């Protein structure tokens, strides 16, 4: 059988990220981004081999953009596309693993939309457009939440009246599951340990950030909750705040729910603390020039991250290693170093020489000799979605 080609689609409300993956190659055959969909500035950018190209698609919606992607995919795949894997943010309690898309699973994804009102409807736009364009292909949904369905009840329940959980699904779900799963498997391979008999802490640090405790290949706790706002300081999200902040702001400043939502999701985190940027690279540069807000944002980010990792360690029988991943985790020696410095009680220490040496895109061990492993492992959610899709093609 020739090596199969899988198209991976990640749809946002106004964007589509896509990657064509051939099972015999680690690099993407084709990848791209359609952005500002629904606006006069809608554009499509793509990359094949070393070549980049783009197209202006005024007012294109998801369907129009995907229709433009179709001939690119067919040409890059030599006419041999075997399946499509879609990233879906929220699978609720219904989805504990990836699933084939059919009328039944589609209606279950629709039913989950109230839990992820910003994300699931956008994911569905891509799915529906792709099914119309490729009606005869197997299409698969891979959920950010599914990996965390192994959390024990004491980790996923909030201390709230039970009916809110039973009748309204108010519980901790966790996100970034595809990334936590992928990097923990890669880390076990790198360490020469069986994933089914090893214990890991993971820090996924991108624009969104979360930690995860993984035992024997299963998620046992994670820092995000009902929504991706809970937990760590992120690019523009506050992470944990006192839940009474809502009523405090409403009472003292007369703010509406929408204003508070915007504050916590869009104006807070690194951006809010620094008053400068949500981008860690920019903050590191500003810190070097003595910017007080950037310096504070980095200190709070690392301390809160370390606190979360220490909390996650409660779920582990032993620690086989801490994994850093995501744009910040993979590329920032400063953040890794400052975070690990708060975790001496877990026995963690870095080899600072090794910490500054992993090159972009490569995995590496950065712990000091005689201390628990600390690994940098680049995440590759598209690759994991393609693997899940391949597995369901065979099922
Ligand atoms: P997303 O969650 O959107 O996929 P990424 O995983 O690409 O985001 O992470 C983006 C973050 O990674 C940004 O804050 C960016 O500044 C940060 N980042 C990327 N490269 C570096 C670097 N060399 N040093 C520090 N931060 C970096």
Coordinates of C-alpha atoms and ligand atoms in Angstrom, one line a residue:
X1 CA 0.0 0.0 0.0
X2 CA 1.4 3.4 -0.9
X3 CA 2.0 5.9 2.0
X4 CA -1.3 7.6 2.7
X5 CA -2.1 11.3 2.7
X6 CA -4.2 13.0 5.4
X7 CA -5.4 16.6 5.4
X8 CA -5.6 18.1 8.8
X9 CA -8.0 21.1 9.3
X10 CA -8.2 23.5 12.2
X11 CA -10.9 26.0 11.8
X12 CA -11.4 29.2 13.8
X13 CA -14.2 31.6 13.5
X14 CA -12.4 33.6 10.8
X15 CA -9.5 31.3 9.9
X16 CA -8.6 27.8 8.6
X17 CA -5.2 26.3 9.3
X18 CA -4.5 23.3 7.2
X19 CA -1.7 20.8 6.7
X20 CA -1.3 17.8 4.3
X21 CA 0.6 15.0 6.0
X22 CA 2.0 11.9 4.3
X23 CA 2.5 9.0 6.7
X24 CA 6.0 8.3 5.4
X25 CA 7.3 11.9 6.0
X26 CA 7.7 14.0 9.1
X27 CA 7.5 17.3 7.3
X28 CA 4.2 18.7 6.0
X29 CA 3.7 18.1 2.3
X30 CA 1.7 21.3 2.1
X31 CA 0.5 23.7 4.9
X32 CA -1.3 27.0 5.0
X33 CA -3.6 29.4 6.6
X34 CA -6.8 31.2 5.3
X35 CA -7.4 34.2 7.5
X36 CA -9.8 37.1 7.9
X37 CA -12.5 35.0 6.4
X38 CA -15.8 36.8 5.9
X39 CA -14.0 40.2 5.5
X40 CA -12.9 42.1 2.4
X41 CA -9.3 41.3 3.4
X42 CA -9.7 37.5 3.4
X43 CA -6.5 35.8 2.2
X44 CA -5.0 32.4 1.7
X45 CA -1.3 31.7 2.3
X46 CA 0.3 28.3 1.7
X47 CA 3.7 26.7 1.6
X48 CA 4.8 23.6 -0.4
X49 CA 8.3 22.4 -0.1
X50 CA 10.3 25.6 0.2
X51 CA 7.9 27.6 -1.9
X52 CA 5.4 30.1 -0.5
X53 CA 2.4 31.6 -2.2
X54 CA -0.8 33.5 -1.4
X55 CA -4.1 34.5 -2.8
X56 CA -6.5 37.4 -2.0
X57 CA -10.0 36.1 -1.6
X58 CA -12.2 39.1 -0.8
X59 CA -15.2 38.1 1.4
X60 CA -14.5 34.4 1.1
X61 CA -16.2 32.3 3.7
X62 CA -15.0 28.9 5.0
X63 CA -16.5 27.0 2.1
X64 CA -15.0 29.3 -0.6
X65 CA -11.6 29.2 1.1
X66 CA -11.6 25.4 1.4
X67 CA -12.7 25.1 -2.2
X68 CA -9.5 27.1 -3.1
X69 CA -7.5 24.8 -0.9
X70 CA -8.9 21.7 -2.6
X71 CA -6.9 21.8 -5.9
X72 CA -3.7 22.6 -3.9
X73 CA -4.2 19.6 -1.8
X74 CA -5.1 17.3 -4.7
X75 CA -2.0 18.4 -6.6
X76 CA 0.3 18.0 -3.5
X77 CA -1.2 14.6 -2.8
X78 CA -0.9 13.5 -6.4
X79 CA -4.7 13.0 -6.4
X80 CA -4.5 10.5 -3.5
X81 CA -6.1 12.0 -0.4
X82 CA -7.1 9.3 2.0
X83 CA -8.8 11.1 4.9
X84 CA -9.4 14.4 6.7
X85 CA -8.8 15.0 10.4
X86 CA -10.5 18.0 12.0
X87 CA -9.5 19.6 15.3
X88 CA -12.5 20.1 17.5
X89 CA -12.0 22.0 20.7
X90 CA -14.7 20.6 23.0
X91 CA -16.0 17.0 23.1
X92 CA -17.7 17.3 26.4
X93 CA -18.1 14.0 28.3
X94 CA -19.4 12.3 25.1
X95 CA -16.0 12.0 23.3
X96 CA -13.2 10.1 25.1
X97 CA -11.3 9.6 21.8
X98 CA -11.2 10.7 18.2
X99 CA -14.3 9.6 16.2
X100 CA -15.4 9.2 12.6
X101 CA -17.7 12.0 11.5
X102 CA -21.2 10.9 10.6
X103 CA -24.7 12.2 11.3
X104 CA -24.6 10.9 14.9
X105 CA -21.2 12.3 15.9
X106 CA -22.0 15.6 14.2
X107 CA -25.1 16.1 16.2
X108 CA -23.2 15.2 19.4
X109 CA -20.6 17.9 18.5
X110 CA -23.4 20.4 17.9
X111 CA -24.9 19.5 21.3
X112 CA -21.6 20.3 22.9
X113 CA -21.5 23.8 21.4
X114 CA -22.9 25.5 24.6
X115 CA -19.7 24.4 26.4
X116 CA -17.5 26.1 23.8
X117 CA -19.6 28.8 22.1
X118 CA -16.6 30.5 20.5
X119 CA -14.8 27.3 19.2
X120 CA -17.2 24.4 18.4
X121 CA -19.4 26.4 16.0
X122 CA -16.2 27.5 14.1
X123 CA -14.9 23.9 14.0
X124 CA -18.3 22.8 12.7
X125 CA -18.1 25.4 9.9
X126 CA -14.9 23.7 8.6
X127 CA -16.3 20.2 9.0
X128 CA -19.5 21.0 7.2
X129 CA -17.7 22.7 4.3
X130 CA -15.2 19.8 4.0
X131 CA -18.0 17.2 4.0
X132 CA -19.7 19.1 1.2
X133 CA -16.4 19.3 -0.8
X134 CA -15.2 15.8 -0.1
X135 CA -18.4 13.7 0.5
X136 CA -16.8 10.4 -0.1
X137 CA -13.7 10.7 2.1
X138 CA -13.5 9.4 5.7
X139 CA -13.4 12.5 8.0
X140 CA -12.5 12.3 11.6
X141 CA -12.9 14.6 14.6
X142 CA -10.0 14.9 17.2
X143 CA -11.0 16.6 20.4
X144 CA -8.8 18.8 22.6
X145 CA -10.7 17.6 25.6
X146 CA -10.8 13.8 24.9
X147 CA -7.4 13.0 26.4
X148 CA -8.5 14.4 29.8
X149 CA -11.6 12.2 30.1
X150 CA -9.4 9.9 32.2
X151 CA -9.2 12.5 35.0
X152 CA -10.5 11.0 38.3
X153 CA -13.6 12.6 39.6
X154 CA -11.8 14.3 42.5
X155 CA -9.7 16.1 39.8
X156 CA -12.5 17.1 37.5
X157 CA -15.3 18.2 39.9
X158 CA -15.7 21.8 41.1
X159 CA -16.8 22.3 44.7
X160 CA -20.2 23.4 43.5
X161 CA -23.7 21.9 44.0
X162 CA -24.0 18.6 42.2
X163 CA -26.9 19.5 39.9
X164 CA -24.7 22.0 38.1
X165 CA -22.5 19.1 37.1
X166 CA -25.3 16.5 36.5
X167 CA -27.7 18.8 34.7
X168 CA -25.5 21.4 33.1
X169 CA -22.1 19.7 32.6
X170 CA -20.3 22.2 34.9
X171 CA -17.0 20.4 35.6
X172 CA -13.3 20.6 34.6
X173 CA -12.7 19.3 31.0
X174 CA -9.1 20.5 30.2
X175 CA -7.8 21.4 26.7
X176 CA -4.6 21.0 24.7
X177 CA -5.1 17.2 25.1
X178 CA -3.7 16.4 21.6
X179 CA -0.5 18.2 22.4
X180 CA -0.1 16.7 25.9
X181 CA -0.6 13.3 24.5
X182 CA 1.8 13.7 21.6
X183 CA 4.7 15.2 23.6
X184 CA 4.4 12.7 26.5
X185 CA 4.6 9.8 24.0
X186 CA 7.6 11.4 22.3
X187 CA 9.3 12.1 25.7
X188 CA 8.8 8.4 26.7
X189 CA 10.4 7.3 23.4
X190 CA 13.3 9.7 24.0
X191 CA 13.8 8.5 27.5
X192 CA 13.6 4.9 26.5
X193 CA 10.6 4.3 28.9
X194 CA 7.3 2.6 28.1
X195 CA 4.6 5.3 27.9
X196 CA 2.3 2.8 29.6
X197 CA 4.6 2.7 32.7
X198 CA 5.9 6.2 33.2
X199 CA 4.8 9.5 34.8
X200 CA 5.2 13.0 33.4
X201 CA 4.5 16.6 34.0
X202 CA 3.9 18.7 30.9
X203 CA 3.9 22.5 30.4
X204 CA 2.3 23.4 27.1
X205 CA 3.2 27.1 26.7
X206 CA 1.9 28.8 23.6
X207 CA -0.6 31.7 23.3
X208 CA -2.7 29.4 25.5
X209 CA -0.9 27.6 28.3
X210 CA -1.7 24.6 30.4
X211 CA 0.0 22.0 32.5
X212 CA -0.9 18.3 32.7
X213 CA 0.0 15.3 34.9
X214 CA 0.2 12.1 32.8
X215 CA 0.5 8.6 34.4
X216 CA 0.9 5.5 32.3
X217 CA -0.2 7.4 29.2
X218 CA -3.3 8.8 30.7
X219 CA -4.1 12.4 31.8
X220 CA -4.7 12.5 35.6
X221 CA -5.0 16.2 36.0
X222 CA -4.7 19.4 34.0
X223 CA -4.8 23.1 34.7
X224 CA -7.6 24.3 32.3
X225 CA -11.1 23.7 33.4
X226 CA -14.7 24.2 32.1
X227 CA -13.1 26.7 29.6
X228 CA -9.5 27.4 28.6
X229 CA -9.4 30.4 30.9
X230 CA -8.6 28.5 34.1
X231 CA -5.1 27.9 35.3
X232 CA -1.9 29.5 34.0
X233 CA -1.2 33.1 33.0
X234 CA -1.4 33.1 29.2
X235 CA -0.9 35.6 26.3
X236 CA -4.1 37.5 26.9
X237 CA -5.9 35.3 29.4
X238 CA -5.7 35.9 33.1
X239 CA -5.7 32.3 34.2
X240 CA -6.9 31.8 37.8
X241 CA -8.4 34.8 39.6
X242 CA -10.6 35.1 42.6
X243 CA -14.1 34.1 41.2
X244 CA -15.5 37.0 43.2
X245 CA -13.7 39.3 40.8
X246 CA -16.8 39.2 38.6
X247 CA -19.2 40.5 41.2
X248 CA -16.5 42.9 42.5
X249 CA -16.1 44.5 39.1
X250 CA -19.9 44.6 38.5
X251 CA -20.5 46.2 41.9
X252 CA -17.7 48.7 42.0
X253 CA -17.3 49.6 38.3
X254 CA -20.7 48.6 36.9
X255 CA -19.1 46.3 34.4
X256 CA -21.3 44.0 32.3
X257 CA -20.6 40.2 31.9
X258 CA -19.3 40.9 28.3
X259 CA -16.8 43.5 29.6
X260 CA -15.5 41.2 32.2
X261 CA -15.3 38.3 29.7
X262 CA -13.3 40.5 27.4
X263 CA -11.1 41.7 30.3
X264 CA -10.2 38.2 31.4
X265 CA -9.9 36.6 27.9
X266 CA -8.4 39.3 25.7
X267 CA -6.9 42.1 27.9
X268 CA -5.2 40.2 30.7
X269 CA -2.3 37.6 31.0
X270 CA 1.1 38.7 29.7
X271 CA -0.5 41.6 27.8
X272 CA -2.4 43.0 30.9
X273 CA 0.5 42.6 33.3
X274 CA 3.1 44.1 31.0
X275 CA 0.9 46.7 29.5
X276 CA 3.0 46.0 26.4
X277 CA 2.5 42.7 24.6
X278 CA 1.0 39.2 24.7
X279 CA 4.1 37.9 22.9
X280 CA 6.8 36.4 25.1
X281 CA 9.6 37.1 22.6
X282 CA 8.8 40.8 22.7
X283 CA 8.5 40.8 26.5
X284 CA 12.0 39.1 26.8
X285 CA 13.5 41.8 24.6
X286 CA 11.7 44.6 26.6
X287 CA 12.9 43.0 29.9
X288 CA 16.5 43.2 28.7
X289 CA 16.0 46.9 28.2
X290 CA 14.7 47.3 31.7
X291 CA 10.9 47.5 31.0
X292 CA 9.3 47.0 34.4
X293 CA 5.9 45.7 33.2
X294 CA 7.6 43.1 31.0
X295 CA 9.9 42.0 33.9
X296 CA 6.9 41.6 36.2
X297 CA 4.8 39.7 33.6
X298 CA 7.7 37.2 33.2
X299 CA 8.1 36.8 36.9
X300 CA 4.4 36.2 37.5
X301 CA 4.2 33.8 34.5
X302 CA 7.0 31.6 35.7
X303 CA 6.0 31.6 39.4
X304 CA 2.4 30.7 38.6
X305 CA 3.5 28.0 36.1
X306 CA 5.8 26.5 38.8
X307 CA 3.0 26.5 41.3
X308 CA 0.7 24.7 38.9
X309 CA 3.4 22.1 38.1
X310 CA 3.9 21.5 41.8
X311 CA 0.1 21.1 42.2
X312 CA 0.1 18.6 39.3
X313 CA 2.8 16.5 41.0
X314 CA 0.1 15.5 43.5
X315 CA -1.3 13.2 40.7
X316 CA 2.0 11.4 40.1
X317 CA 3.3 8.3 41.8
X318 CA 6.8 9.3 40.7
X319 CA 8.3 11.8 38.4
X320 CA 10.0 10.5 35.2
X321 CA 10.3 13.9 33.8
X322 CA 9.0 17.5 33.1
X323 CA 8.3 18.3 29.5
X324 CA 8.3 21.8 28.0
X325 CA 6.5 22.4 24.8
X326 CA 4.6 25.1 22.7
X327 CA 6.2 28.2 21.3
X328 CA 7.4 29.5 24.7
X329 CA 8.3 26.1 26.2
X330 CA 10.3 25.1 23.1
X331 CA 12.1 28.3 22.5
X332 CA 12.6 30.2 25.8
X333 CA 15.6 29.2 28.0
X334 CA 14.7 32.1 30.3
X335 CA 11.2 30.9 31.0
X336 CA 12.4 27.3 31.5
X337 CA 15.2 28.4 33.8
X338 CA 13.1 30.7 36.0
X339 CA 10.3 28.1 36.3
X340 CA 12.6 25.2 37.3
X341 CA 14.3 27.5 39.8
X342 CA 11.0 27.5 41.8
X343 CA 10.8 23.7 41.8
X344 CA 13.8 22.7 43.9
X345 CA 11.5 20.8 46.2
X346 CA 10.7 18.4 43.3
X347 CA 14.4 17.9 43.0
X348 CA 14.5 19.6 39.6
X349 CA 17.6 21.4 38.4
X350 CA 18.8 22.5 34.9
X351 CA 22.1 22.1 33.1
X352 CA 22.1 25.8 32.0
X353 CA 24.4 25.1 29.1
X354 CA 22.1 22.4 27.8
X355 CA 19.1 24.7 28.5
X356 CA 20.3 27.3 26.0
X357 CA 21.3 24.8 23.4
X358 CA 18.2 23.1 22.0
X359 CA 17.8 24.4 18.5
X360 CA 14.4 25.4 17.2
X361 CA 12.3 22.4 16.3
X362 CA 14.5 19.8 18.1
X363 CA 14.0 17.8 21.2
X364 CA 16.6 17.8 24.0
X365 CA 17.3 16.9 27.6
X366 CA 18.2 20.0 29.7
X367 CA 18.4 18.7 33.3
X368 CA 21.5 18.7 35.4
X369 CA 23.1 15.3 35.9
X370 CA 21.7 13.3 38.8
X371 CA 18.4 15.3 38.7
X372 CA 15.0 14.3 37.3
X373 CA 14.6 14.6 33.6
X374 CA 13.6 17.9 32.0
X375 CA 13.0 17.6 28.3
X376 CA 12.2 20.1 25.5
X377 CA 9.8 18.3 23.1
X378 CA 8.4 20.2 20.1
X379 CA 4.6 19.6 19.9
X380 CA 3.0 18.6 16.6
X381 CA -0.8 18.5 17.0
X382 CA -1.3 18.2 13.3
X383 CA 0.8 15.1 13.2
X384 CA -1.1 13.6 16.1
X385 CA -4.5 14.4 14.4
X386 CA -3.2 12.7 11.3
X387 CA -2.1 9.6 13.3
X388 CA -5.6 9.4 14.9
X389 CA -7.2 9.8 11.5
X390 CA -5.1 7.0 10.0
X391 CA -6.0 4.7 13.0
X392 CA -9.7 5.3 12.3
X393 CA -9.3 4.7 8.6
X394 CA -8.1 1.2 9.5
X395 CA -10.7 0.6 12.1
Ligands
LIG1 P1 -0.1 29.1 19.6 O1 -0.7 28.7 20.9 O2 -0.9 30.2 18.9 O3 0.1 27.8 18.7 P2 2.7 29.1 19.8 O4 2.8 27.7 20.4 O5 3.3 29.4 18.5 O6 1.3 29.7 19.8 O7 3.5 30.1 20.8 C1 3.5 31.5 20.7 C2 4.4 32.1 21.8 O8 5.7 31.5 21.7 C3 4.5 33.6 21.7 O9 4.3 34.2 23.0 C4 5.9 33.8 21.2 O10 6.5 35.0 21.6 C5 6.6 32.6 21.9 N1 7.9 32.4 21.3 C6 8.2 31.9 20.1 N2 9.6 31.9 19.9 C7 10.1 32.4 21.1 C8 11.5 32.6 21.6 N3 12.5 32.3 20.8 N4 11.6 33.1 22.8 C9 10.6 33.3 23.6 N5 9.3 33.1 23.2 C10 9.1 32.7 22.0

